[in-house]
Tab-separated table of C-alpha atoms in Angstrom:
chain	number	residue	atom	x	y	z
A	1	UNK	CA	30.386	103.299	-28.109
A	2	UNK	CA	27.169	101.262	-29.045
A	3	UNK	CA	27.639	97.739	-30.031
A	4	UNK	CA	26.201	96.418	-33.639
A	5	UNK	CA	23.964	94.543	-32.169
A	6	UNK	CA	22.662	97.366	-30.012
A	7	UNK	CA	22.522	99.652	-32.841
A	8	UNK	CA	20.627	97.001	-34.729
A	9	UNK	CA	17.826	97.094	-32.146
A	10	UNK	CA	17.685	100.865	-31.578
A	11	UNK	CA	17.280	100.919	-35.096
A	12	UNK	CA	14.457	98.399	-35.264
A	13	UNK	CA	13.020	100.073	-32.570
A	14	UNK	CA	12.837	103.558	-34.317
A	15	UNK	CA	11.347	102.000	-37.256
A	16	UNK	CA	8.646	100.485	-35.764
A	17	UNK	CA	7.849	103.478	-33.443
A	18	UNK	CA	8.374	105.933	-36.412
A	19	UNK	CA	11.021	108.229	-34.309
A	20	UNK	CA	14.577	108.308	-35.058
A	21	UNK	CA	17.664	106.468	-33.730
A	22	UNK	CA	18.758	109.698	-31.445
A	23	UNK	CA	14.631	109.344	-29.730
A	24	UNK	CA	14.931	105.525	-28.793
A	25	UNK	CA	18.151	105.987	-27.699
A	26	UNK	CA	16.873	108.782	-25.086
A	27	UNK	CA	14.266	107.131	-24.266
A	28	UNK	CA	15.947	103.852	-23.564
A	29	UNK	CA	18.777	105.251	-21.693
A	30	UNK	CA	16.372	107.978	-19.889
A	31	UNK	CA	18.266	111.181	-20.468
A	32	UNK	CA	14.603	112.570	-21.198
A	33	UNK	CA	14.216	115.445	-23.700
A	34	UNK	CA	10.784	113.750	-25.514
A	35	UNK	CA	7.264	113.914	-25.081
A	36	UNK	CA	5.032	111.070	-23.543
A	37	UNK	CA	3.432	109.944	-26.695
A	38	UNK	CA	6.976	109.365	-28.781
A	39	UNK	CA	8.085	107.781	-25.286
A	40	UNK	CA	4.844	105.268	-25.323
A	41	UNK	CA	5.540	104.716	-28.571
A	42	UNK	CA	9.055	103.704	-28.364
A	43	UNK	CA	8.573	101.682	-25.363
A	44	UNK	CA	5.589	99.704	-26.510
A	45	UNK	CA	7.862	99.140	-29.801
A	46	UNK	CA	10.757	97.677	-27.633
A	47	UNK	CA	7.922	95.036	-26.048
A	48	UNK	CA	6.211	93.967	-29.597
A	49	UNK	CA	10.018	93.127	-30.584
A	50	UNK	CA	10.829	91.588	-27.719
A	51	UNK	CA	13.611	94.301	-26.443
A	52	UNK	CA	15.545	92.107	-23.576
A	53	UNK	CA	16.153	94.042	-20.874
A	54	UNK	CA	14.278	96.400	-17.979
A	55	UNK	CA	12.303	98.924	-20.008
A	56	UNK	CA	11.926	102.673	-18.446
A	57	UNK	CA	9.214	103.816	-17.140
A	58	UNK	CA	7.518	106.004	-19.392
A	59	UNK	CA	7.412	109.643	-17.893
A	60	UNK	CA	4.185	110.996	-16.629
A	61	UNK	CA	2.952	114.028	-15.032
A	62	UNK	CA	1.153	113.665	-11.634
A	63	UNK	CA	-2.542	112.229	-11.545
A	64	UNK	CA	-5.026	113.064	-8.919
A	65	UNK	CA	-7.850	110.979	-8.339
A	66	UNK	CA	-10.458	112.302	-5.484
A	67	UNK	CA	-12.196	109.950	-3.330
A	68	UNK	CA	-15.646	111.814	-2.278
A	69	UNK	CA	-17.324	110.202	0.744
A	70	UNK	CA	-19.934	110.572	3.212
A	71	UNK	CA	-19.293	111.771	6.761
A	72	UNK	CA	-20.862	108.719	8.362
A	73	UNK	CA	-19.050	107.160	11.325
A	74	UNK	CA	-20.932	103.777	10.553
A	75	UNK	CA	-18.615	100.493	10.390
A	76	UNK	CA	-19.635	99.935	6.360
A	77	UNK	CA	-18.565	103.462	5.523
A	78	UNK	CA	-15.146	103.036	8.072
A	79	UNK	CA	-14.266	99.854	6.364
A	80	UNK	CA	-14.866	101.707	2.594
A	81	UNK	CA	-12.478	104.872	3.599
A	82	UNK	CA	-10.144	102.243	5.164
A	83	UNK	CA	-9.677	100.401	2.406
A	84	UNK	CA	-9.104	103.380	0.070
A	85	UNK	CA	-6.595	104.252	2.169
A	86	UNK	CA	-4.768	100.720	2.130
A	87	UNK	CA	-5.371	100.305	-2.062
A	88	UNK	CA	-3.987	103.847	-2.480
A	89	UNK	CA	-1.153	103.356	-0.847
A	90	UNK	CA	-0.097	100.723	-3.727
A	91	UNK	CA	-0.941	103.380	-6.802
A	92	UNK	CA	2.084	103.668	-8.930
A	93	UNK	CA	3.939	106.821	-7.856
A	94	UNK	CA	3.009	109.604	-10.015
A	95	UNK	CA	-0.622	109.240	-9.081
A	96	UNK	CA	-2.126	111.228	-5.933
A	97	UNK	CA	-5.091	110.044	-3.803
A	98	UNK	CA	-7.219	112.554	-1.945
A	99	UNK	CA	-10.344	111.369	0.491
A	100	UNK	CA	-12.685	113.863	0.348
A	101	UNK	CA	-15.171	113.662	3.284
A	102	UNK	CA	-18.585	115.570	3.276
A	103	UNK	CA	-21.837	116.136	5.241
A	104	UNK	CA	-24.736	114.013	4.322
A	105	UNK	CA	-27.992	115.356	2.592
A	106	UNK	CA	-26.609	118.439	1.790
A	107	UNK	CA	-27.030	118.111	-2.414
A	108	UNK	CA	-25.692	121.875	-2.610
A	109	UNK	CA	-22.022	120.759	-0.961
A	110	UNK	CA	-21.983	117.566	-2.914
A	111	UNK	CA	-22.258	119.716	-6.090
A	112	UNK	CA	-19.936	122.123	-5.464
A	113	UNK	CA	-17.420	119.933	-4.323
A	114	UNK	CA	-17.616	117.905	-7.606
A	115	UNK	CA	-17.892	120.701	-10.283
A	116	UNK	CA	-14.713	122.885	-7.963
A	117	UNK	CA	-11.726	120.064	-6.967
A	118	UNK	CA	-9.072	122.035	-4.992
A	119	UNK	CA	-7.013	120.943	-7.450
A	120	UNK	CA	-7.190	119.573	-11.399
A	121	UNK	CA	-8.074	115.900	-10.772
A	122	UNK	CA	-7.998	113.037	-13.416
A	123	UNK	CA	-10.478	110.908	-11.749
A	124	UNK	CA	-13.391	110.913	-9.122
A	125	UNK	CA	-14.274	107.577	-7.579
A	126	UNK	CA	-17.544	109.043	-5.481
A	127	UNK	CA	-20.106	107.457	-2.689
A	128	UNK	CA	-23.041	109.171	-4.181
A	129	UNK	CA	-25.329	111.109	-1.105
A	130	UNK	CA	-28.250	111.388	-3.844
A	131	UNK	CA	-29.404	110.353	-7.410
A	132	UNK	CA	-31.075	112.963	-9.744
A	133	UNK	CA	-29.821	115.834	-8.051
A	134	UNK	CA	-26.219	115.503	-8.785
A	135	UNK	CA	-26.000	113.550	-11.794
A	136	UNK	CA	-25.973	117.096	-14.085
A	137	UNK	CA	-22.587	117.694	-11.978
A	138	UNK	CA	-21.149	114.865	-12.880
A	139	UNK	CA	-22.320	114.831	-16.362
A	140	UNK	CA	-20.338	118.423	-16.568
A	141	UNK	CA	-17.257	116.695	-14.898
A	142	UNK	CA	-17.053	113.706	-17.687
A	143	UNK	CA	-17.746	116.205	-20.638
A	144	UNK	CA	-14.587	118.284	-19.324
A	145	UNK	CA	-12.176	114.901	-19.391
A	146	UNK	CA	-12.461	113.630	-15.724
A	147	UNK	CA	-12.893	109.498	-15.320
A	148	UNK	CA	-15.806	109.196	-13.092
A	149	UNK	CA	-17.011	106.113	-10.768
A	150	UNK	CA	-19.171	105.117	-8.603
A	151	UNK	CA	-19.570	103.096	-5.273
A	152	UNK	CA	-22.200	101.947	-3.221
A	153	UNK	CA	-25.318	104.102	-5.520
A	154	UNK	CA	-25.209	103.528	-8.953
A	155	UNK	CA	-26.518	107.194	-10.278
A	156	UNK	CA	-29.844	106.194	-12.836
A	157	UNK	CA	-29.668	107.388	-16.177
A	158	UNK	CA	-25.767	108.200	-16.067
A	159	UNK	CA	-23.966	107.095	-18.738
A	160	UNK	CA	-19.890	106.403	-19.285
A	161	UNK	CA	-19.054	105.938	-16.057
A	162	UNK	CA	-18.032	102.749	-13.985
A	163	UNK	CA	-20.098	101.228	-11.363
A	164	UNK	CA	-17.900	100.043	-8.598
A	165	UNK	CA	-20.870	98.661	-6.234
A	166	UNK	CA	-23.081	96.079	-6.255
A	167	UNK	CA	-26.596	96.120	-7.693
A	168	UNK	CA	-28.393	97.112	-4.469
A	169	UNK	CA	-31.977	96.279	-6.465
A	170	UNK	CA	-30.704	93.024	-6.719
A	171	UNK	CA	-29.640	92.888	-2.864
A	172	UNK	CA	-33.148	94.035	-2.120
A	173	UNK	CA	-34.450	91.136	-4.342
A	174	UNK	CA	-32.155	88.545	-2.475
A	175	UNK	CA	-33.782	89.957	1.179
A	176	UNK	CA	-36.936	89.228	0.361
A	177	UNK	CA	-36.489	85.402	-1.409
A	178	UNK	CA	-34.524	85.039	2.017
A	179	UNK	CA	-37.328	86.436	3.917
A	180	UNK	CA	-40.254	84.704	1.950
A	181	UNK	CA	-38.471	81.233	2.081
A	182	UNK	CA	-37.912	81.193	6.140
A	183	UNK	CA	-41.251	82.471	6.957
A	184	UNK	CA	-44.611	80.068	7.159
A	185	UNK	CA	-46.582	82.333	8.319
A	186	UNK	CA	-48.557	85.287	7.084
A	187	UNK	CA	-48.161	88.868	8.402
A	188	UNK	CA	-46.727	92.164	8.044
A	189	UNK	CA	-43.019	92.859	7.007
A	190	UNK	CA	-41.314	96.131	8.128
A	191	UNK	CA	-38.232	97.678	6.004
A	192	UNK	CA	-36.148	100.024	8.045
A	193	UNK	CA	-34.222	102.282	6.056
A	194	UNK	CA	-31.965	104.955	7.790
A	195	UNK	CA	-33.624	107.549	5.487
A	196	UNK	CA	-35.549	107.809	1.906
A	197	UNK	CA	-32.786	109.947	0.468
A	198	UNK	CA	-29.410	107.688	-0.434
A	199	UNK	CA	-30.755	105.519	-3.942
A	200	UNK	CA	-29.316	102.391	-2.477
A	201	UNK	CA	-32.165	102.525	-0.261
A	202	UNK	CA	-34.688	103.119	-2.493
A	203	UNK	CA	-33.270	100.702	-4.769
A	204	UNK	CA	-33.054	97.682	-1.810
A	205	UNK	CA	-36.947	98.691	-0.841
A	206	UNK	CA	-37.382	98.408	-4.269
A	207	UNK	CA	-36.062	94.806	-4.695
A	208	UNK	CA	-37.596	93.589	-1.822
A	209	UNK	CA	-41.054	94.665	-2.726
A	210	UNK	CA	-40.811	92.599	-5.622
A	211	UNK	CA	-40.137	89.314	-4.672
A	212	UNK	CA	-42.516	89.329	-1.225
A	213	UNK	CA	-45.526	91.947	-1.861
A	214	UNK	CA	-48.196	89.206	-3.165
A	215	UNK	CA	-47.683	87.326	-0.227
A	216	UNK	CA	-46.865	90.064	2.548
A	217	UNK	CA	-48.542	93.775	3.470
A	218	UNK	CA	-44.526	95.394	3.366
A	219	UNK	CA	-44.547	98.811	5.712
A	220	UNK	CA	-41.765	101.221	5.362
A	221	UNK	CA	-40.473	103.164	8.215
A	222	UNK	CA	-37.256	105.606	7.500
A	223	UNK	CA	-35.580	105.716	10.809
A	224	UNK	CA	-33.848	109.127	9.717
A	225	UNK	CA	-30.497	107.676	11.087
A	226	UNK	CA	-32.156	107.864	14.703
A	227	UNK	CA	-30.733	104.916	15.839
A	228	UNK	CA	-31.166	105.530	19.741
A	229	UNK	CA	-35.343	105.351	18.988
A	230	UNK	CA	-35.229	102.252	16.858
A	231	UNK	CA	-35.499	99.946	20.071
A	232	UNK	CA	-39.426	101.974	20.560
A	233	UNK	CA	-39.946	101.616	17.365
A	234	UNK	CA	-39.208	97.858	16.796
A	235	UNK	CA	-41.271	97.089	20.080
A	236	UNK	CA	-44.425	99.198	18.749
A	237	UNK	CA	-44.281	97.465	15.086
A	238	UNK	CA	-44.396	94.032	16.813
A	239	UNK	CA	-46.705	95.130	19.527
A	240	UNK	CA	-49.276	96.845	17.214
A	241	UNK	CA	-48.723	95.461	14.102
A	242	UNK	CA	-47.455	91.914	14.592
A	243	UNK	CA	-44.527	92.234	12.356
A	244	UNK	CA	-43.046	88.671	11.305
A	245	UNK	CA	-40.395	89.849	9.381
A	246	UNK	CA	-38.113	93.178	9.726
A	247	UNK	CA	-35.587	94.461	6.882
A	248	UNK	CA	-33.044	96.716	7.818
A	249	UNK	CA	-31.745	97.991	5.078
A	250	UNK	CA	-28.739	99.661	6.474
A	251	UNK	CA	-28.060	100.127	9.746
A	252	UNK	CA	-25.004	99.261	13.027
A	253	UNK	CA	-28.500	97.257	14.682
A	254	UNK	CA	-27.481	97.291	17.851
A	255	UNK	CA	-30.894	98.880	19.353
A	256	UNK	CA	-32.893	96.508	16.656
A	257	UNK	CA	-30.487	93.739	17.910
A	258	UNK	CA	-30.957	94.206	21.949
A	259	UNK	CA	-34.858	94.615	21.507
A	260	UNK	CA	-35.149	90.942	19.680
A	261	UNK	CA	-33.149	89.350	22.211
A	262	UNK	CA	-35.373	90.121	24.583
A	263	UNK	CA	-38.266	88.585	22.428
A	264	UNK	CA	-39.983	85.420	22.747
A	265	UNK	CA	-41.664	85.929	18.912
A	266	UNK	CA	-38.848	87.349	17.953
A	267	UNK	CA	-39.139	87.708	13.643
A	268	UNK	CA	-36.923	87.002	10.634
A	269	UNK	CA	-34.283	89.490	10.452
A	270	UNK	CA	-32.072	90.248	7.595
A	271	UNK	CA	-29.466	93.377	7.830
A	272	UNK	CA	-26.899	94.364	6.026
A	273	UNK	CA	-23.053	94.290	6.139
A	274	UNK	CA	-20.811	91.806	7.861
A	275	UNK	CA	-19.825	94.060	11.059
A	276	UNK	CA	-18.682	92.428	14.151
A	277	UNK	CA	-22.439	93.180	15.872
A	278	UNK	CA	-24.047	91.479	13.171
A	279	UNK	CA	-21.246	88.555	13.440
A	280	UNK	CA	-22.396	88.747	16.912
A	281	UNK	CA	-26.146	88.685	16.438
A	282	UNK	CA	-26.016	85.740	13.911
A	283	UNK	CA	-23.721	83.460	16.196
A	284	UNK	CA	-26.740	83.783	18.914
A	285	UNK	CA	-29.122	83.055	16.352
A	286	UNK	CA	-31.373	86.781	16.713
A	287	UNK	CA	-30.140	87.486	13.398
A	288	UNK	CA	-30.789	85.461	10.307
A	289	UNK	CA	-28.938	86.751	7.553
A	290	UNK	CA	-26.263	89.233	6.408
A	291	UNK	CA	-26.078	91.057	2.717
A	292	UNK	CA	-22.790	92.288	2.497
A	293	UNK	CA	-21.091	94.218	0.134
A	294	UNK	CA	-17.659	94.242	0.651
A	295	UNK	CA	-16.184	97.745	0.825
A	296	UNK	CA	-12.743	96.041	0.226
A	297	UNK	CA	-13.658	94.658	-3.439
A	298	UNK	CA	-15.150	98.063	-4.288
A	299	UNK	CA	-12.375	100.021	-3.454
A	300	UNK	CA	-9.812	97.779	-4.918
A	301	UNK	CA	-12.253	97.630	-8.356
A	302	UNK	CA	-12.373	101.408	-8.187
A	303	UNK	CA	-8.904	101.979	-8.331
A	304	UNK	CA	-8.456	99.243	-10.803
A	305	UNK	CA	-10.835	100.792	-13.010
A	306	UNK	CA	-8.920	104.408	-12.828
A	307	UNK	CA	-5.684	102.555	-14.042
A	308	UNK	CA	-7.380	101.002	-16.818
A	309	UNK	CA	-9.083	103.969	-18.635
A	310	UNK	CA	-6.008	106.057	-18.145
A	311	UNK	CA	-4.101	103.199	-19.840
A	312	UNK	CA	-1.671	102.007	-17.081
A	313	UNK	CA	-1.065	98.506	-18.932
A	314	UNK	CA	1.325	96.727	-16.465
A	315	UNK	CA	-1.563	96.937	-13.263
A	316	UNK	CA	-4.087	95.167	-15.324
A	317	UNK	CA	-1.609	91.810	-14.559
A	318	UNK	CA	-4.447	91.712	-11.595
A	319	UNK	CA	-7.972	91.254	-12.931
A	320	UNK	CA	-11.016	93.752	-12.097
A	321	UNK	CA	-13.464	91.041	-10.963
A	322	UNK	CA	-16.887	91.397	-10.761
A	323	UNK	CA	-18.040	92.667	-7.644
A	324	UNK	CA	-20.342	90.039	-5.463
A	325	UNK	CA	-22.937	90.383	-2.912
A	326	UNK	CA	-21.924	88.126	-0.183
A	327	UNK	CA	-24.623	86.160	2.388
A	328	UNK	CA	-23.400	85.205	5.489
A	329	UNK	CA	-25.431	83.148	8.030
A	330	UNK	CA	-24.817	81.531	11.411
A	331	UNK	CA	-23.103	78.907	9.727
A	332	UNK	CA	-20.690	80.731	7.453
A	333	UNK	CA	-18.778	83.001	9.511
């Protein structure tokens, strides 16, 4: 038999949600038997009146949120799917996490797999493998309900969906006000993307070019991800062309790395991503500065974001911070 005093509350309660007695009462005691919405309302009634005591859970049906990645064995993209798998781990427990991993420059896969989940999904949280050509996909997916965001490319013209990344023209802008402020000298500066395709590329090159081309001739040279040549290539752009300054817009380094140790006039070089070669090539002083983005904060503001546009109040106690490009030096690590 109910107290007066809880009657009293229930009663409150049902006022202030607009349900009757018999609803809060279910709801408060979870026996079940009522929709989600009357059981949101009823619970968020108990809070405004200050309800003392452990409030249910308010039931939910599953929600699947798809991670899409590239296949890409790099340590950036490793750390990224690593941390997914750490920050998913901590979802609340009616939400499902899938990693989706697909082929690179392959616009036909990355399509399909957007517009036909293997299963109804509530959100996609995707690494974007090109711009213009799958934007219309994801367009379709939004119209149709799905929460969409994005990590490392930002896709241009998309609208209402959440940027996870960092503003990779803005990276590009920071390389090159590092780059023009260490260098005295005149010359040419080489940008080595690992291909023209990816917008996060296009959109560092981009950057760069604006803050250094009235003072330097800038040559771009896609590597196409052929990392075992990029030792030949390094050696014939400072043998032919006297390069002073190299910008590697993405790449492990190791080849770009070896060949400048070996280099008497060795140039300013600025990669990206703190991985432990970079760590090692800035403690011996061949490399001179690291843009990194963390793929921890991304991840972590990804999921964040999901909870927050479907609603799920009580994991917004941690704040979605801004994400930051980092700069690391020799004397930062």
């Amino acid at each position: 038999m109910k107290s007066k005093s809880s009657r009293a509350s229930h009663e409150a309660i049902a006022l202030a949600a607009d349900v009757s007695v018999s609803t809060v009462d279910r709801v408060l005691n979870e026996r079940g038997g009522v929709t989600e919405e009357k059981a949101r309302c009823v619970v968020e009634a108990a809070a405004r009146l200050g309800f003392v005591r452990v409030l249910p859970e308010i039931w939910h049906t599953t929600k699947r949120i798809e991670v899409i990645l590239p296949k890409n064995s790099t340590p950036f993209w490793q750390s990224l799917d690593d941390a997914f798998v750490r920050h998913g781990a901590a979802l609340p427990r009616h939400y499902v996490m899938q990693r989706t991993h697909l082929k690179e420059n392959d616009a036909a896969l990355w399509r399909r797999a957007i517009l036909n989940p293997a299963a109804p999904r509530a959100a996609l949280i995707i690494a974007a493998d090109a711009g213009a050509e799958i934007a219309p996909a994801l367009q379709e997916v939004m119209d149709r309900g799905e929460i969409v965001g994005t990590l490392t490319t930002e896709i241009p013209g998309l609208s209402g969906h959440t940027h996870s990344g960092i503003d990779n023209v803005a990276a590009g802008r920071t390389a090159g006000k590092l780059m023009a402020g260490l260098l005295r000298r005149e010359g040419v500066l080489a940008v080595l993307p690992p291909h023209e395709r990816r917008v996060e590329h296009t959109q560092r090159i981009e950057g760069f070019r604006q803050m250094v081309a009235d003072r330097f001739e800038v040559q771009v040279h896609p590597t196409y991800d052929r990392n075992h040549k990029l030792s030949s290539l390094v050696t014939n752009l400072l043998d032919k062309y006297g390069v002073v300054g190299i910008y590697d817009t993405g790449h492990d380094s190791v080849e770009i790395g070896e060949t400048l140790r070996r280099r008497a006039d060795r140039p300013v070089w600025i990669a990206h991503e703190k991985s432990s070669v970079h760590q090692s090539y800035l403690k011996t002083g061949v490399l001179d500065f690291v843009l990194d983005q963390d793929p921890n904060q991304q991840a972590s503001h990804a999921l964040l974001d999901v909870l927050h546009r479907c609603r799920e109040e009580k994991f917004m106690l941690v704040p979605v911070q801004k994400r930051e490009l980092r700069i690391y030096c020799s004397e930062n690590l």
